[in-house]
mmCIF file of N, CA, C and O in Angstrom:
data_model
loop_
_atom_site.group_PDB
_atom_site.id
_atom_site.type_symbol
_atom_site.label_atom_id
_atom_site.label_comp_id
_atom_site.label_asym_id
_atom_site.label_seq_id
_atom_site.Cartn_x
_atom_site.Cartn_y
_atom_site.Cartn_z
ATOM 1 N N MET A 26 0.840 -1.172 0.000
ATOM 2 C CA MET A 26 0.000 0.000 0.000
ATOM 3 C C MET A 26 0.891 1.242 0.000
ATOM 4 O O MET A 26 1.786 1.388 0.822
ATOM 5 N N ALA A 27 0.649 2.113 -0.952
ATOM 6 C CA ALA A 27 1.440 3.345 -1.074
ATOM 7 C C ALA A 27 0.846 4.421 -0.177
ATOM 8 O O ALA A 27 -0.369 4.541 -0.028
ATOM 9 N N LEU A 28 1.726 5.190 0.398
ATOM 10 C CA LEU A 28 1.299 6.253 1.286
ATOM 11 C C LEU A 28 1.957 7.551 0.843
ATOM 12 O O LEU A 28 3.171 7.613 0.696
ATOM 13 N N ALA A 29 1.163 8.568 0.598
ATOM 14 C CA ALA A 29 1.701 9.865 0.180
ATOM 15 C C ALA A 29 1.970 10.719 1.410
ATOM 16 O O ALA A 29 1.148 10.802 2.321
ATOM 17 N N VAL A 30 3.134 11.330 1.438
ATOM 18 C CA VAL A 30 3.494 12.203 2.545
ATOM 19 C C VAL A 30 3.672 13.610 2.001
ATOM 20 O O VAL A 30 4.424 13.823 1.057
ATOM 21 N N ILE A 31 2.990 14.546 2.593
ATOM 22 C CA ILE A 31 3.114 15.939 2.177
ATOM 23 C C ILE A 31 4.019 16.632 3.181
ATOM 24 O O ILE A 31 3.742 16.655 4.378
ATOM 25 N N ARG A 32 5.122 17.166 2.670
ATOM 26 C CA ARG A 32 6.084 17.847 3.542
ATOM 27 C C ARG A 32 5.856 19.346 3.462
ATOM 28 O O ARG A 32 5.719 19.914 2.388
ATOM 29 N N THR A 33 5.818 19.965 4.601
ATOM 30 C CA THR A 33 5.702 21.413 4.631
ATOM 31 C C THR A 33 7.100 22.004 4.754
ATOM 32 O O THR A 33 7.964 21.418 5.410
ATOM 33 N N PRO A 34 7.359 23.136 4.125
ATOM 34 C CA PRO A 34 8.690 23.729 4.217
ATOM 35 C C PRO A 34 9.011 24.135 5.655
ATOM 36 O O PRO A 34 8.144 24.549 6.415
ATOM 37 N N SER A 35 10.255 24.006 5.989
ATOM 38 C CA SER A 35 10.707 24.361 7.326
ATOM 39 C C SER A 35 10.743 25.881 7.478
ATOM 40 O O SER A 35 11.211 26.584 6.580
ATOM 41 N N PRO A 36 10.284 26.409 8.604
ATOM 42 C CA PRO A 36 10.339 27.867 8.797
ATOM 43 C C PRO A 36 11.760 28.359 9.093
ATOM 44 O O PRO A 36 12.039 29.539 9.001
ATOM 45 N N GLU A 37 12.664 27.433 9.429
ATOM 46 C CA GLU A 37 14.034 27.814 9.725
ATOM 47 C C GLU A 37 14.818 27.986 8.432
ATOM 48 O O GLU A 37 14.609 27.249 7.476
ATOM 49 N N PRO A 38 15.748 28.943 8.384
ATOM 50 C CA PRO A 38 16.548 29.115 7.162
ATOM 51 C C PRO A 38 17.493 27.945 6.949
ATOM 52 O O PRO A 38 17.878 27.255 7.896
ATOM 53 N N TRP A 39 17.868 27.723 5.705
ATOM 54 C CA TRP A 39 18.768 26.629 5.356
ATOM 55 C C TRP A 39 20.161 26.949 5.858
ATOM 56 O O TRP A 39 20.655 28.067 5.715
ATOM 57 N N THR A 40 20.797 25.984 6.459
ATOM 58 C CA THR A 40 22.172 26.157 6.920
ATOM 59 C C THR A 40 23.023 25.042 6.326
ATOM 60 O O THR A 40 22.586 23.890 6.258
ATOM 61 N N PRO A 41 24.224 25.364 5.878
ATOM 62 C CA PRO A 41 25.076 24.322 5.291
ATOM 63 C C PRO A 41 25.571 23.362 6.358
ATOM 64 O O PRO A 41 25.618 23.682 7.546
ATOM 65 N N LEU A 42 25.925 22.167 5.905
ATOM 66 C CA LEU A 42 26.478 21.179 6.819
ATOM 67 C C LEU A 42 27.861 21.619 7.282
ATOM 68 O O LEU A 42 28.573 22.314 6.554
ATOM 69 N N PRO A 43 28.267 21.221 8.472
ATOM 70 C CA PRO A 43 29.616 21.577 8.922
ATOM 71 C C PRO A 43 30.668 20.894 8.067
ATOM 72 O O PRO A 43 30.498 19.744 7.649
ATOM 73 N N LYS A 44 31.746 21.611 7.793
ATOM 74 C CA LYS A 44 32.803 21.079 6.953
ATOM 75 C C LYS A 44 33.672 20.115 7.744
ATOM 76 O O LYS A 44 33.923 20.317 8.928
ATOM 77 N N LYS A 45 34.111 19.071 7.059
ATOM 78 C CA LYS A 45 35.009 18.102 7.667
ATOM 79 C C LYS A 45 36.400 18.299 7.070
ATOM 80 O O LYS A 45 36.525 18.665 5.898
ATOM 81 N N PRO A 46 37.444 18.055 7.832
ATOM 82 C CA PRO A 46 38.787 18.190 7.260
ATOM 83 C C PRO A 46 39.040 17.096 6.226
ATOM 84 O O PRO A 46 38.496 15.995 6.313
ATOM 85 N N LEU A 47 39.852 17.441 5.234
ATOM 86 C CA LEU A 47 40.204 16.458 4.212
ATOM 87 C C LEU A 47 41.131 15.406 4.811
ATOM 88 O O LEU A 47 41.861 15.677 5.767
ATOM 89 N N PRO A 48 41.105 14.192 4.255
ATOM 90 C CA PRO A 48 41.951 13.139 4.811
ATOM 91 C C PRO A 48 43.437 13.445 4.610
ATOM 92 O O PRO A 48 43.837 13.893 3.544
ATOM 93 N N PRO A 49 44.238 13.226 5.637
ATOM 94 C CA PRO A 49 45.671 13.513 5.510
ATOM 95 C C PRO A 49 46.406 12.400 4.765
ATOM 96 O O PRO A 49 45.910 11.288 4.629
ATOM 97 N N GLY A 50 47.590 12.729 4.283
ATOM 98 C CA GLY A 50 48.461 11.726 3.684
ATOM 99 C C GLY A 50 48.271 11.478 2.211
ATOM 100 O O GLY A 50 48.895 10.566 1.656
ATOM 101 N N ARG A 51 47.436 12.229 1.548
ATOM 102 C CA ARG A 51 47.246 12.047 0.107
ATOM 103 C C ARG A 51 48.273 12.883 -0.643
ATOM 104 O O ARG A 51 48.767 13.887 -0.133
ATOM 105 N N PRO A 52 48.541 12.557 -1.893
ATOM 106 C CA PRO A 52 49.435 13.411 -2.687
ATOM 107 C C PRO A 52 48.786 14.775 -2.962
ATOM 108 O O PRO A 52 47.569 14.896 -2.990
ATOM 109 N N ARG A 53 49.612 15.779 -3.147
ATOM 110 C CA ARG A 53 49.109 17.139 -3.358
ATOM 111 C C ARG A 53 48.145 17.206 -4.537
ATOM 112 O O ARG A 53 47.141 17.922 -4.491
ATOM 113 N N GLU A 54 48.426 16.470 -5.589
ATOM 114 C CA GLU A 54 47.573 16.503 -6.778
ATOM 115 C C GLU A 54 46.140 16.067 -6.453
ATOM 116 O O GLU A 54 45.180 16.559 -7.052
ATOM 117 N N TRP A 55 45.976 15.158 -5.508
ATOM 118 C CA TRP A 55 44.642 14.713 -5.111
ATOM 119 C C TRP A 55 43.838 15.876 -4.534
ATOM 120 O O TRP A 55 42.664 16.051 -4.851
ATOM 121 N N TYR A 56 44.479 16.677 -3.675
ATOM 122 C CA TYR A 56 43.797 17.811 -3.055
ATOM 123 C C TYR A 56 43.445 18.869 -4.104
ATOM 124 O O TYR A 56 42.362 19.459 -4.062
ATOM 125 N N VAL A 57 44.348 19.106 -5.030
ATOM 126 C CA VAL A 57 44.090 20.083 -6.094
ATOM 127 C C VAL A 57 42.896 19.646 -6.931
ATOM 128 O O VAL A 57 41.971 20.424 -7.197
ATOM 129 N N THR A 58 42.870 18.378 -7.318
ATOM 130 C CA THR A 58 41.770 17.854 -8.129
ATOM 131 C C THR A 58 40.458 17.871 -7.349
ATOM 132 O O THR A 58 39.411 18.230 -7.898
ATOM 133 N N HIS A 59 40.518 17.495 -6.093
ATOM 134 C CA HIS A 59 39.312 17.471 -5.262
ATOM 135 C C HIS A 59 38.702 18.871 -5.153
ATOM 136 O O HIS A 59 37.492 19.048 -5.366
ATOM 137 N N ASN A 60 39.526 19.860 -4.845
ATOM 138 C CA ASN A 60 39.019 21.223 -4.714
ATOM 139 C C ASN A 60 38.534 21.783 -6.042
ATOM 140 O O ASN A 60 37.556 22.535 -6.090
ATOM 141 N N ARG A 61 39.194 21.399 -7.138
ATOM 142 C CA ARG A 61 38.751 21.840 -8.464
ATOM 143 C C ARG A 61 37.379 21.262 -8.783
ATOM 144 O O ARG A 61 36.511 21.933 -9.328
ATOM 145 N N ARG A 62 37.164 19.992 -8.434
ATOM 146 C CA ARG A 62 35.849 19.375 -8.677
ATOM 147 C C ARG A 62 34.759 20.058 -7.864
ATOM 148 O O ARG A 62 33.651 20.283 -8.359
ATOM 149 N N LEU A 63 35.059 20.380 -6.606
ATOM 150 C CA LEU A 63 34.072 21.067 -5.776
ATOM 151 C C LEU A 63 33.722 22.441 -6.351
ATOM 152 O O LEU A 63 32.555 22.838 -6.397
ATOM 153 N N LYS A 64 34.739 23.158 -6.806
ATOM 154 C CA LYS A 64 34.520 24.481 -7.391
ATOM 155 C C LYS A 64 33.690 24.367 -8.668
ATOM 156 O O LYS A 64 32.747 25.136 -8.883
ATOM 157 N N ALA A 65 34.017 23.390 -9.514
ATOM 158 C CA ALA A 65 33.262 23.191 -10.755
ATOM 159 C C ALA A 65 31.816 22.833 -10.452
ATOM 160 O O ALA A 65 30.896 23.302 -11.130
ATOM 161 N N MET A 66 31.597 22.039 -9.424
ATOM 162 C CA MET A 66 30.242 21.659 -9.065
ATOM 163 C C MET A 66 29.444 22.870 -8.572
ATOM 164 O O MET A 66 28.290 23.059 -8.962
ATOM 165 N N ARG A 67 30.060 23.703 -7.737
ATOM 166 C CA ARG A 67 29.371 24.911 -7.262
ATOM 167 C C ARG A 67 29.006 25.817 -8.430
ATOM 168 O O ARG A 67 27.899 26.370 -8.488
ATOM 169 N N LEU A 68 29.942 25.984 -9.364
ATOM 170 C CA LEU A 68 29.674 26.855 -10.513
ATOM 171 C C LEU A 68 28.611 26.266 -11.433
ATOM 172 O O LEU A 68 27.753 26.992 -11.941
ATOM 173 N N ALA A 69 28.644 24.949 -11.654
ATOM 174 C CA ALA A 69 27.645 24.314 -12.511
ATOM 175 C C ALA A 69 26.254 24.456 -11.908
ATOM 176 O O ALA A 69 25.284 24.754 -12.622
ATOM 177 N N ILE A 70 26.133 24.290 -10.610
ATOM 178 C CA ILE A 70 24.831 24.441 -9.947
ATOM 179 C C ILE A 70 24.341 25.874 -10.081
ATOM 180 O O ILE A 70 23.160 26.119 -10.375
ATOM 181 N N ALA A 71 25.231 26.840 -9.888
ATOM 182 C CA ALA A 71 24.842 28.244 -10.006
ATOM 183 C C ALA A 71 24.407 28.575 -11.434
ATOM 184 O O ALA A 71 23.420 29.311 -11.634
ATOM 185 N N LEU A 72 25.108 28.043 -12.424
ATOM 186 C CA LEU A 72 24.728 28.296 -13.817
ATOM 187 C C LEU A 72 23.384 27.657 -14.146
ATOM 188 O O LEU A 72 22.549 28.257 -14.819
ATOM 189 N N LEU A 73 23.174 26.432 -13.676
ATOM 190 C CA LEU A 73 21.889 25.772 -13.925
ATOM 191 C C LEU A 73 20.753 26.536 -13.250
ATOM 192 O O LEU A 73 19.672 26.680 -13.822
ATOM 193 N N ASP A 74 20.993 27.049 -12.056
ATOM 194 C CA ASP A 74 19.975 27.839 -11.360
ATOM 195 C C ASP A 74 19.678 29.147 -12.095
ATOM 196 O O ASP A 74 18.564 29.657 -12.020
ATOM 197 N N SER A 75 20.685 29.676 -12.795
ATOM 198 C CA SER A 75 20.478 30.939 -13.515
ATOM 199 C C SER A 75 19.907 30.721 -14.918
ATOM 200 O O SER A 75 19.667 31.685 -15.633
ATOM 201 N N GLY A 76 19.727 29.454 -15.328
ATOM 202 C CA GLY A 76 19.088 29.183 -16.611
ATOM 203 C C GLY A 76 20.022 28.789 -17.732
ATOM 204 O O GLY A 76 19.612 28.738 -18.888
ATOM 205 N N VAL A 77 21.275 28.507 -17.447
ATOM 206 C CA VAL A 77 22.220 28.067 -18.477
ATOM 207 C C VAL A 77 22.211 26.540 -18.463
ATOM 208 O O VAL A 77 22.784 25.914 -17.587
ATOM 209 N N TYR A 78 21.501 25.943 -19.443
ATOM 210 C CA TYR A 78 21.340 24.494 -19.481
ATOM 211 C C TYR A 78 22.150 23.824 -20.580
ATOM 212 O O TYR A 78 22.243 22.607 -20.626
ATOM 213 N N ILE A 79 22.724 24.615 -21.488
ATOM 214 C CA ILE A 79 23.448 24.069 -22.627
ATOM 215 C C ILE A 79 24.926 24.440 -22.471
ATOM 216 O O ILE A 79 25.249 25.604 -22.224
ATOM 217 N N PRO A 80 25.830 23.461 -22.609
ATOM 218 C CA PRO A 80 27.253 23.752 -22.413
ATOM 219 C C PRO A 80 27.791 24.848 -23.332
ATOM 220 O O PRO A 80 28.677 25.602 -22.937
ATOM 221 N N SER A 81 27.248 24.970 -24.537
ATOM 222 C CA SER A 81 27.747 25.996 -25.451
ATOM 223 C C SER A 81 27.398 27.402 -24.962
ATOM 224 O O SER A 81 28.059 28.371 -25.332
ATOM 225 N N LYS A 82 26.369 27.536 -24.142
ATOM 226 C CA LYS A 82 26.008 28.834 -23.564
ATOM 227 C C LYS A 82 26.912 29.181 -22.382
ATOM 228 O O LYS A 82 26.967 30.331 -21.963
ATOM 229 N N ALA A 83 27.583 28.183 -21.817
ATOM 230 C CA ALA A 83 28.468 28.405 -20.669
ATOM 231 C C ALA A 83 29.875 28.691 -21.174
ATOM 232 O O ALA A 83 30.767 27.850 -21.121
ATOM 233 N N THR A 84 30.079 29.900 -21.658
ATOM 234 C CA THR A 84 31.408 30.281 -22.125
ATOM 235 C C THR A 84 32.308 30.546 -20.925
ATOM 236 O O THR A 84 31.835 30.645 -19.788
ATOM 237 N N ASP A 85 33.608 30.659 -21.190
ATOM 238 C CA ASP A 85 34.543 30.956 -20.105
ATOM 239 C C ASP A 85 34.166 32.269 -19.408
ATOM 240 O O ASP A 85 34.231 32.375 -18.185
ATOM 241 N N ALA A 86 33.757 33.260 -20.207
ATOM 242 C CA ALA A 86 33.386 34.555 -19.627
ATOM 243 C C ALA A 86 32.153 34.428 -18.741
ATOM 244 O O ALA A 86 32.099 35.022 -17.656
ATOM 245 N N THR A 87 31.171 33.646 -19.166
ATOM 246 C CA THR A 87 29.965 33.446 -18.365
ATOM 247 C C THR A 87 30.299 32.752 -17.053
ATOM 248 O O THR A 87 29.805 33.139 -15.984
ATOM 249 N N ILE A 88 31.145 31.740 -17.129
ATOM 250 C CA ILE A 88 31.524 30.994 -15.927
ATOM 251 C C ILE A 88 32.303 31.897 -14.977
ATOM 252 O O ILE A 88 32.072 31.899 -13.766
ATOM 253 N N ARG A 89 33.210 32.690 -15.519
ATOM 254 C CA ARG A 89 34.012 33.581 -14.666
ATOM 255 C C ARG A 89 33.159 34.703 -14.052
ATOM 256 O O ARG A 89 33.390 35.101 -12.912
ATOM 257 N N ASN A 90 32.168 35.198 -14.802
ATOM 258 C CA ASN A 90 31.262 36.204 -14.246
ATOM 259 C C ASN A 90 30.419 35.608 -13.117
ATOM 260 O O ASN A 90 30.162 36.267 -12.114
ATOM 261 N N THR A 91 30.006 34.367 -13.292
ATOM 262 C CA THR A 91 29.247 33.685 -12.242
ATOM 263 C C THR A 91 30.110 33.501 -11.004
ATOM 264 O O THR A 91 29.650 33.707 -9.877
ATOM 265 N N ALA A 92 31.378 33.131 -11.204
ATOM 266 C CA ALA A 92 32.298 32.965 -10.076
ATOM 267 C C ALA A 92 32.478 34.295 -9.348
ATOM 268 O O ALA A 92 32.492 34.335 -8.111
ATOM 269 N N HIS A 93 32.590 35.361 -10.103
ATOM 270 C CA HIS A 93 32.754 36.686 -9.493
ATOM 271 C C HIS A 93 31.522 37.058 -8.661
ATOM 272 O O HIS A 93 31.640 37.584 -7.556
ATOM 273 N N SER A 94 30.339 36.767 -9.205
ATOM 274 C CA SER A 94 29.113 37.106 -8.468
ATOM 275 C C SER A 94 28.936 36.253 -7.219
ATOM 276 O O SER A 94 28.291 36.674 -6.259
ATOM 277 N N LEU A 95 29.525 35.041 -7.213
ATOM 278 C CA LEU A 95 29.453 34.172 -6.035
ATOM 279 C C LEU A 95 30.562 34.449 -5.032
ATOM 280 O O LEU A 95 30.554 33.902 -3.937
ATOM 281 N N GLY A 96 31.544 35.249 -5.440
ATOM 282 C CA GLY A 96 32.667 35.526 -4.555
ATOM 283 C C GLY A 96 33.717 34.433 -4.574
ATOM 284 O O GLY A 96 34.447 34.248 -3.607
ATOM 285 N N ILE A 97 33.810 33.715 -5.686
ATOM 286 C CA ILE A 97 34.793 32.641 -5.855
ATOM 287 C C ILE A 97 35.912 33.173 -6.745
ATOM 288 O O ILE A 97 35.663 33.965 -7.660
ATOM 289 N N HIS A 98 37.132 32.755 -6.505
ATOM 290 C CA HIS A 98 38.245 33.151 -7.364
ATOM 291 C C HIS A 98 37.965 32.714 -8.796
ATOM 292 O O HIS A 98 37.330 31.680 -9.020
ATOM 293 N N PRO A 99 38.437 33.480 -9.789
ATOM 294 C CA PRO A 99 38.183 33.112 -11.182
ATOM 295 C C PRO A 99 38.724 31.716 -11.491
ATOM 296 O O PRO A 99 39.854 31.393 -11.142
ATOM 297 N N PRO A 100 37.912 30.877 -12.131
ATOM 298 C CA PRO A 100 38.356 29.517 -12.424
ATOM 299 C C PRO A 100 39.335 29.478 -13.594
ATOM 300 O O PRO A 100 39.341 30.354 -14.461
ATOM 301 N N SER A 101 40.141 28.433 -13.615
ATOM 302 C CA SER A 101 41.082 28.229 -14.712
ATOM 303 C C SER A 101 40.339 27.669 -15.924
ATOM 304 O O SER A 101 39.151 27.327 -15.844
ATOM 305 N N ASP A 102 41.051 27.552 -17.039
ATOM 306 C CA ASP A 102 40.455 26.967 -18.237
ATOM 307 C C ASP A 102 40.045 25.512 -17.983
ATOM 308 O O ASP A 102 39.014 25.055 -18.475
ATOM 309 N N THR A 103 40.840 24.803 -17.207
ATOM 310 C CA THR A 103 40.527 23.402 -16.887
ATOM 311 C C THR A 103 39.230 23.317 -16.093
ATOM 312 O O THR A 103 38.372 22.466 -16.367
ATOM 313 N N THR A 104 39.056 24.201 -15.125
ATOM 314 C CA THR A 104 37.832 24.196 -14.321
ATOM 315 C C THR A 104 36.631 24.565 -15.181
ATOM 316 O O THR A 104 35.549 23.992 -15.020
ATOM 317 N N CYS A 105 36.802 25.496 -16.107
ATOM 318 C CA CYS A 105 35.710 25.861 -17.009
ATOM 319 C C CYS A 105 35.281 24.669 -17.860
ATOM 320 O O CYS A 105 34.082 24.444 -18.077
ATOM 321 N N ARG A 106 36.257 23.889 -18.327
ATOM 322 C CA ARG A 106 35.922 22.679 -19.086
ATOM 323 C C ARG A 106 35.164 21.684 -18.216
ATOM 324 O O ARG A 106 34.224 21.028 -18.679
ATOM 325 N N MET A 107 35.561 21.578 -16.952
ATOM 326 C CA MET A 107 34.866 20.662 -16.042
ATOM 327 C C MET A 107 33.430 21.119 -15.812
ATOM 328 O O MET A 107 32.515 20.284 -15.731
ATOM 329 N N VAL A 108 33.217 22.422 -15.708
ATOM 330 C CA VAL A 108 31.851 22.950 -15.520
ATOM 331 C C VAL A 108 30.985 22.588 -16.719
ATOM 332 O O VAL A 108 29.854 22.100 -16.565
ATOM 333 N N ARG A 109 31.509 22.788 -17.919
ATOM 334 C CA ARG A 109 30.739 22.439 -19.120
ATOM 335 C C ARG A 109 30.464 20.936 -19.186
ATOM 336 O O ARG A 109 29.378 20.517 -19.574
ATOM 337 N N ALA A 110 31.430 20.128 -18.768
ATOM 338 C CA ALA A 110 31.202 18.680 -18.760
ATOM 339 C C ALA A 110 30.122 18.295 -17.755
ATOM 340 O O ALA A 110 29.282 17.427 -18.029
ATOM 341 N N LEU A 111 30.108 18.937 -16.603
ATOM 342 C CA LEU A 111 29.061 18.653 -15.619
ATOM 343 C C LEU A 111 27.681 19.045 -16.146
ATOM 344 O O LEU A 111 26.700 18.329 -15.923
ATOM 345 N N ILE A 112 27.615 20.169 -16.841
ATOM 346 C CA ILE A 112 26.324 20.588 -17.404
ATOM 347 C C ILE A 112 25.910 19.609 -18.497
ATOM 348 O O ILE A 112 24.746 19.216 -18.591
ATOM 349 N N ARG A 113 26.859 19.174 -19.319
ATOM 350 C CA ARG A 113 26.559 18.272 -20.425
ATOM 351 C C ARG A 113 26.060 16.924 -19.929
ATOM 352 O O ARG A 113 25.053 16.407 -20.403
ATOM 353 N N TYR A 114 26.735 16.336 -18.970
ATOM 354 C CA TYR A 114 26.411 14.982 -18.554
ATOM 355 C C TYR A 114 25.368 14.939 -17.456
ATOM 356 O O TYR A 114 24.943 13.873 -17.054
ATOM 357 N N GLY A 115 24.950 16.087 -16.974
ATOM 358 C CA GLY A 115 23.901 16.116 -15.966
ATOM 359 C C GLY A 115 22.507 16.017 -16.551
ATOM 360 O O GLY A 115 21.524 15.927 -15.835
ATOM 361 N N ARG A 116 22.417 16.014 -17.868
ATOM 362 C CA ARG A 116 21.102 15.989 -18.529
ATOM 363 C C ARG A 116 20.564 14.599 -18.617
ATOM 364 O O ARG A 116 21.125 13.627 -18.649
#
């Protein structure tokens, strides 16, 4: 028997989860790649929320302007490619 549950929005504001430290002992390249992926994911989510659903619309300038509006350091060309790949394969 299926049961439908109606959830009411919480009156409390959304708060992010507490950050955990990264695991120690990994090579430096692992940390660089990990942080680049997180940055690309944040930018891809922001672009999707702003209505950019097609990778060709997400130019380097658009991605960098979005980063500036979010208060994130300008992404590299590699990070911009990762953002477009996330938008492409998220469909």
